[in-house]
Amino acid sequence: MLLAEVTGSLGSIGYGLAAIGPGVGIGIIFGNGVQAMARQPEATGLIRQNMLLGFALAEALALIGVVMPFVFGK
Amino acid sequence: MLLAEVTGSLGSIGYGLAAIGPGVGIGIIFGNGVQAMARQPEATGLIRQNMLLGFALAEALALIGVVMPFVFGK
Amino acid sequence: MLLAEVTGSLGSIGYGLAAIGPGVGIGIIFGNGVQAMARQPEATGLIRQNMLLGFALAEALALIGVVMPFVFGK
């Protein structure tokens, strides 16, 4: 008799894995961004602009993980 | 007879995985933030502002992991 | 008796794993990019151009993870 009452969808695990990389990546982007602002405060606008561009592109990877279970079957 | 009494939902594992990346990422943001403040103490307000912006955006990835099991089925 | 109500496709997990590396990598690219802009603001166009080239090549790895389940069978 195998008694394993495990429930849930693998989609939750898929999203969790997909969020690891962007979580670290966004931290690296903003971490270096504030360092760059401290180096050249007058370039803050330029730095923030490109920082948020990178954030959006990295965040997209995690959000793709939200919709993939609907593509592959949840 | 195999008796493995494992219970629980995969949603808990999904959230745990989703929290790994932002946990490291937020550490990188604040770690670099205090370094940047030490470099230019007069830019502390600017640095704290962008540091907390990055924190909120990284934290969101982990919080999405809280609600995903309700979307995919817990 | 097998009682394990686990649903979902391994394709979601595959995509999640494939997104870990590019998520960190894109963060490193943009993190160093904004550092480079702060160092030489007049080279912003050149830096952004090569930054986005690296982004596209790293992102492709994650997007390949989207289509692989269709190749191997979802």
GROMACS .gro file of C-alpha atoms in nm:
model
  222
    1MET     CA    1   0.000   0.000   0.000
    2LEU     CA    2   0.139   0.336  -0.104
    3LEU     CA    3  -0.007   0.616   0.105
    4ALA     CA    4   0.111   0.951  -0.016
    5GLU     CA    5  -0.141   1.229   0.014
    6VAL     CA    6   0.039   1.482  -0.194
    7THR     CA    7  -0.180   1.724  -0.379
    8GLY     CA    8  -0.128   2.022  -0.603
    9SER     CA    9  -0.014   2.101  -0.952
   10LEU     CA   10   0.338   2.081  -1.090
   11GLY     CA   11   0.266   2.429  -1.228
   12SER     CA   12   0.336   2.575  -0.882
   13ILE     CA   13   0.680   2.413  -0.881
   14GLY     CA   14   0.743   2.531  -1.237
   15TYR     CA   15   0.669   2.891  -1.140
   16GLY     CA   16   0.883   2.858  -0.829
   17LEU     CA   17   1.181   2.742  -1.033
   18ALA     CA   18   1.126   3.013  -1.294
   19ALA     CA   19   1.129   3.280  -1.021
   20ILE     CA   20   1.472   3.183  -0.881
   21GLY     CA   21   1.680   3.332  -1.161
   22PRO     CA   22   1.494   3.662  -1.209
   23GLY     CA   23   1.487   3.707  -0.830
   24VAL     CA   24   1.866   3.698  -0.816
   25GLY     CA   25   1.897   3.888  -1.144
   26ILE     CA   26   1.676   4.180  -1.040
   27GLY     CA   27   1.878   4.203  -0.721
   28ILE     CA   28   2.202   4.227  -0.922
   29ILE     CA   29   2.052   4.495  -1.150
   30PHE     CA   30   1.931   4.721  -0.864
   31GLY     CA   31   2.237   4.647  -0.653
   32ASN     CA   32   2.467   4.768  -0.928
   33GLY     CA   33   2.224   5.048  -1.013
   34VAL     CA   34   2.251   5.213  -0.671
   35GLN     CA   35   2.629   5.166  -0.683
   36ALA     CA   36   2.632   5.343  -1.023
   37MET     CA   37   2.416   5.627  -0.883
   38ALA     CA   38   2.658   5.674  -0.595
   39ARG     CA   39   2.942   5.694  -0.848
   40GLN     CA   40   2.770   5.949  -1.075
   41PRO     CA   41   2.460   6.100  -0.906
   42GLU     CA   42   2.411   6.336  -1.202
   43ALA     CA   43   2.351   6.033  -1.431
   44THR     CA   44   2.065   5.903  -1.211
   45GLY     CA   45   1.799   5.947  -1.481
   46LEU     CA   46   2.001   5.754  -1.739
   47ILE     CA   47   2.087   5.479  -1.490
   48ARG     CA   48   1.731   5.439  -1.361
   49GLN     CA   49   1.600   5.420  -1.720
   50ASN     CA   50   1.830   5.135  -1.819
   51MET     CA   51   1.794   4.969  -1.476
   52LEU     CA   52   1.416   4.945  -1.520
   53LEU     CA   53   1.460   4.821  -1.879
   54GLY     CA   54   1.670   4.535  -1.748
   55PHE     CA   55   1.423   4.473  -1.466
   56ALA     CA   56   1.133   4.441  -1.710
   57LEU     CA   57   1.322   4.200  -1.936
   58ALA     CA   58   1.428   3.978  -1.641
   59GLU     CA   59   1.084   3.990  -1.478
   60ALA     CA   60   0.933   3.864  -1.805
   61LEU     CA   61   1.109   3.529  -1.753
   62ALA     CA   62   0.924   3.475  -1.423
   63LEU     CA   63   0.591   3.587  -1.566
   64ILE     CA   64   0.631   3.343  -1.856
   65GLY     CA   65   0.650   3.078  -1.581
   66VAL     CA   66   0.302   3.187  -1.467
   67VAL     CA   67   0.142   3.115  -1.804
   68MET     CA   68   0.338   2.804  -1.907
   69PRO     CA   69   0.120   2.561  -1.703
   70PHE     CA   70  -0.177   2.680  -1.906
   71VAL     CA   71   0.017   2.601  -2.226
   72PHE     CA   72   0.148   2.257  -2.123
   73GLY     CA   73  -0.155   2.159  -1.916
   74LYS     CA   74  -0.202   2.228  -1.545
   75MET     CA   75   0.441  -0.308   0.149
   76LEU     CA   76   0.559   0.045   0.094
   77LEU     CA   77   0.416   0.284   0.352
   78ALA     CA   78   0.526   0.638   0.283
   79GLU     CA   79   0.307   0.881   0.470
   80VAL     CA   80   0.396   1.193   0.283
   81THR     CA   81   0.127   1.456   0.294
   82GLY     CA   82   0.095   1.815   0.188
   83SER     CA   83   0.059   2.021  -0.125
   84LEU     CA   84   0.313   2.093  -0.393
   85GLY     CA   85   0.211   2.458  -0.349
   86SER     CA   86   0.434   2.481  -0.041
   87ILE     CA   87   0.733   2.359  -0.240
   88GLY     CA   88   0.647   2.596  -0.522
   89TYR     CA   89   0.649   2.895  -0.287
   90GLY     CA   90   0.972   2.776  -0.126
   91LEU     CA   91   1.144   2.763  -0.464
   92ALA     CA   92   1.000   3.103  -0.562
   93ALA     CA   93   1.146   3.256  -0.243
   94ILE     CA   94   1.506   3.145  -0.313
   95GLY     CA   95   1.583   3.396  -0.585
   96PRO     CA   96   1.424   3.709  -0.437
   97GLY     CA   97   1.583   3.621  -0.101
   98VAL     CA   98   1.929   3.635  -0.255
   99GLY     CA   99   1.836   3.928  -0.479
  100ILE     CA  100   1.708   4.151  -0.197
  101GLY     CA  101   2.029   4.074  -0.009
  102ILE     CA  102   2.234   4.189  -0.308
  103ILE     CA  103   2.028   4.511  -0.337
  104PHE     CA  104   2.069   4.615   0.027
  105GLY     CA  105   2.429   4.493   0.039
  106ASN     CA  106   2.522   4.716  -0.252
  107GLY     CA  107   2.296   4.992  -0.121
  108VAL     CA  108   2.484   5.034   0.206
  109GLN     CA  109   2.812   5.017   0.012
  110ALA     CA  110   2.686   5.299  -0.213
  111MET     CA  111   2.582   5.505   0.092
  112ALA     CA  112   2.929   5.463   0.240
  113ARG     CA  113   3.076   5.587  -0.088
  114GLN     CA  114   2.853   5.895  -0.112
  115PRO     CA  115   2.670   5.964   0.218
  116GLU     CA  116   2.516   6.284   0.074
  117ALA     CA  117   2.326   6.071  -0.184
  118THR     CA  118   2.162   5.853   0.085
  119GLY     CA  119   1.807   5.970   0.007
  120LEU     CA  120   1.847   5.894  -0.364
  121ILE     CA  121   2.005   5.555  -0.294
  122ARG     CA  122   1.745   5.450  -0.036
  123GLN     CA  123   1.465   5.547  -0.276
  124ASN     CA  124   1.595   5.330  -0.560
  125MET     CA  125   1.700   5.053  -0.321
  126LEU     CA  126   1.343   5.020  -0.190
  127LEU     CA  127   1.206   5.033  -0.546
  128GLY     CA  128   1.424   4.733  -0.635
  129PHE     CA  129   1.327   4.557  -0.312
  130ALA     CA  130   0.956   4.591  -0.388
  131LEU     CA  131   0.998   4.460  -0.744
  132ALA     CA  132   1.202   4.157  -0.630
  133GLU     CA  133   0.973   4.081  -0.334
  134ALA     CA  134   0.677   4.069  -0.574
  135LEU     CA  135   0.823   3.756  -0.738
  136ALA     CA  136   0.807   3.566  -0.407
  137LEU     CA  137   0.456   3.692  -0.327
  138ILE     CA  138   0.333   3.573  -0.669
  139GLY     CA  139   0.448   3.228  -0.550
  140VAL     CA  140   0.199   3.256  -0.262
  141VAL     CA  141  -0.101   3.294  -0.489
  142MET     CA  142   0.001   3.059  -0.773
  143PRO     CA  143  -0.123   2.738  -0.599
  144PHE     CA  144  -0.471   2.891  -0.587
  145VAL     CA  145  -0.448   2.954  -0.963
  146PHE     CA  146  -0.315   2.612  -1.065
  147GLY     CA  147  -0.504   2.413  -0.802
  148LYS     CA  148  -0.377   2.339  -0.452
  149MET     CA  149  -0.383   0.198  -0.335
  150LEU     CA  150  -0.209   0.497  -0.488
  151LEU     CA  151  -0.336   0.825  -0.353
  152ALA     CA  152  -0.140   1.108  -0.508
  153GLU     CA  153  -0.343   1.385  -0.665
  154VAL     CA  154  -0.058   1.548  -0.847
  155THR     CA  155  -0.145   1.710  -1.176
  156GLY     CA  156   0.045   1.909  -1.434
  157SER     CA  157   0.308   1.859  -1.698
  158LEU     CA  158   0.681   1.818  -1.644
  159GLY     CA  159   0.712   2.079  -1.920
  160SER     CA  160   0.638   2.347  -1.658
  161ILE     CA  161   0.927   2.225  -1.444
  162GLY     CA  162   1.154   2.209  -1.747
  163TYR     CA  163   1.078   2.569  -1.834
  164GLY     CA  164   1.129   2.672  -1.472
  165LEU     CA  165   1.474   2.514  -1.465
  166ALA     CA  166   1.564   2.670  -1.801
  167ALA     CA  167   1.471   3.016  -1.670
  168ILE     CA  168   1.705   3.006  -1.366
  169GLY     CA  169   2.028   3.068  -1.555
  170PRO     CA  170   1.909   3.339  -1.796
  171GLY     CA  171   1.737   3.516  -1.504
  172VAL     CA  172   2.068   3.548  -1.321
  173GLY     CA  173   2.260   3.614  -1.642
  174ILE     CA  174   2.037   3.900  -1.760
  175GLY     CA  175   2.075   4.053  -1.415
  176ILE     CA  176   2.454   4.040  -1.446
  177ILE     CA  177   2.441   4.195  -1.795
  178PHE     CA  178   2.225   4.492  -1.696
  179GLY     CA  179   2.393   4.529  -1.357
  180ASN     CA  180   2.731   4.569  -1.521
  181GLY     CA  181   2.577   4.775  -1.802
  182VAL     CA  182   2.455   5.052  -1.571
  183GLN     CA  183   2.792   5.044  -1.392
  184ALA     CA  184   2.962   5.096  -1.730
  185MET     CA  185   2.725   5.386  -1.811
  186ALA     CA  186   2.808   5.557  -1.481
  187ARG     CA  187   3.176   5.520  -1.564
  188GLN     CA  188   3.145   5.664  -1.917
  189PRO     CA  189   2.803   5.828  -1.970
  190GLU     CA  190   2.903   5.946  -2.319
  191ALA     CA  191   2.933   5.579  -2.432
  192THR     CA  192   2.572   5.501  -2.331
  193GLY     CA  193   2.455   5.420  -2.686
  194LEU     CA  194   2.739   5.175  -2.745
  195ILE     CA  195   2.692   5.010  -2.405
  196ARG     CA  196   2.314   4.975  -2.442
  197GLN     CA  197   2.352   4.825  -2.790
  198ASN     CA  198   2.588   4.551  -2.674
  199MET     CA  199   2.395   4.504  -2.349
  200LEU     CA  200   2.077   4.426  -2.542
  201LEU     CA  201   2.269   4.191  -2.775
  202GLY     CA  202   2.381   3.991  -2.472
  203PHE     CA  203   2.030   4.004  -2.328
  204ALA     CA  204   1.879   3.859  -2.647
  205LEU     CA  205   2.130   3.573  -2.657
  206ALA     CA  206   2.069   3.484  -2.290
  207GLU     CA  207   1.691   3.517  -2.316
  208ALA     CA  208   1.690   3.274  -2.608
  209LEU     CA  209   1.798   2.995  -2.371
  210ALA     CA  210   1.485   3.039  -2.162
  211LEU     CA  211   1.257   3.063  -2.465
  212ILE     CA  212   1.400   2.736  -2.599
  213GLY     CA  213   1.269   2.589  -2.272
  214VAL     CA  214   0.921   2.700  -2.379
  215VAL     CA  215   0.921   2.500  -2.701
  216MET     CA  216   1.112   2.189  -2.585
  217PRO     CA  217   0.804   2.018  -2.431
  218PHE     CA  218   0.642   2.034  -2.773
  219VAL     CA  219   0.951   1.865  -2.922
  220PHE     CA  220   0.980   1.589  -2.658
  221GLY     CA  221   0.607   1.552  -2.600
  222LYS     CA  222   0.413   1.733  -2.330
   0.00000   0.00000   0.00000
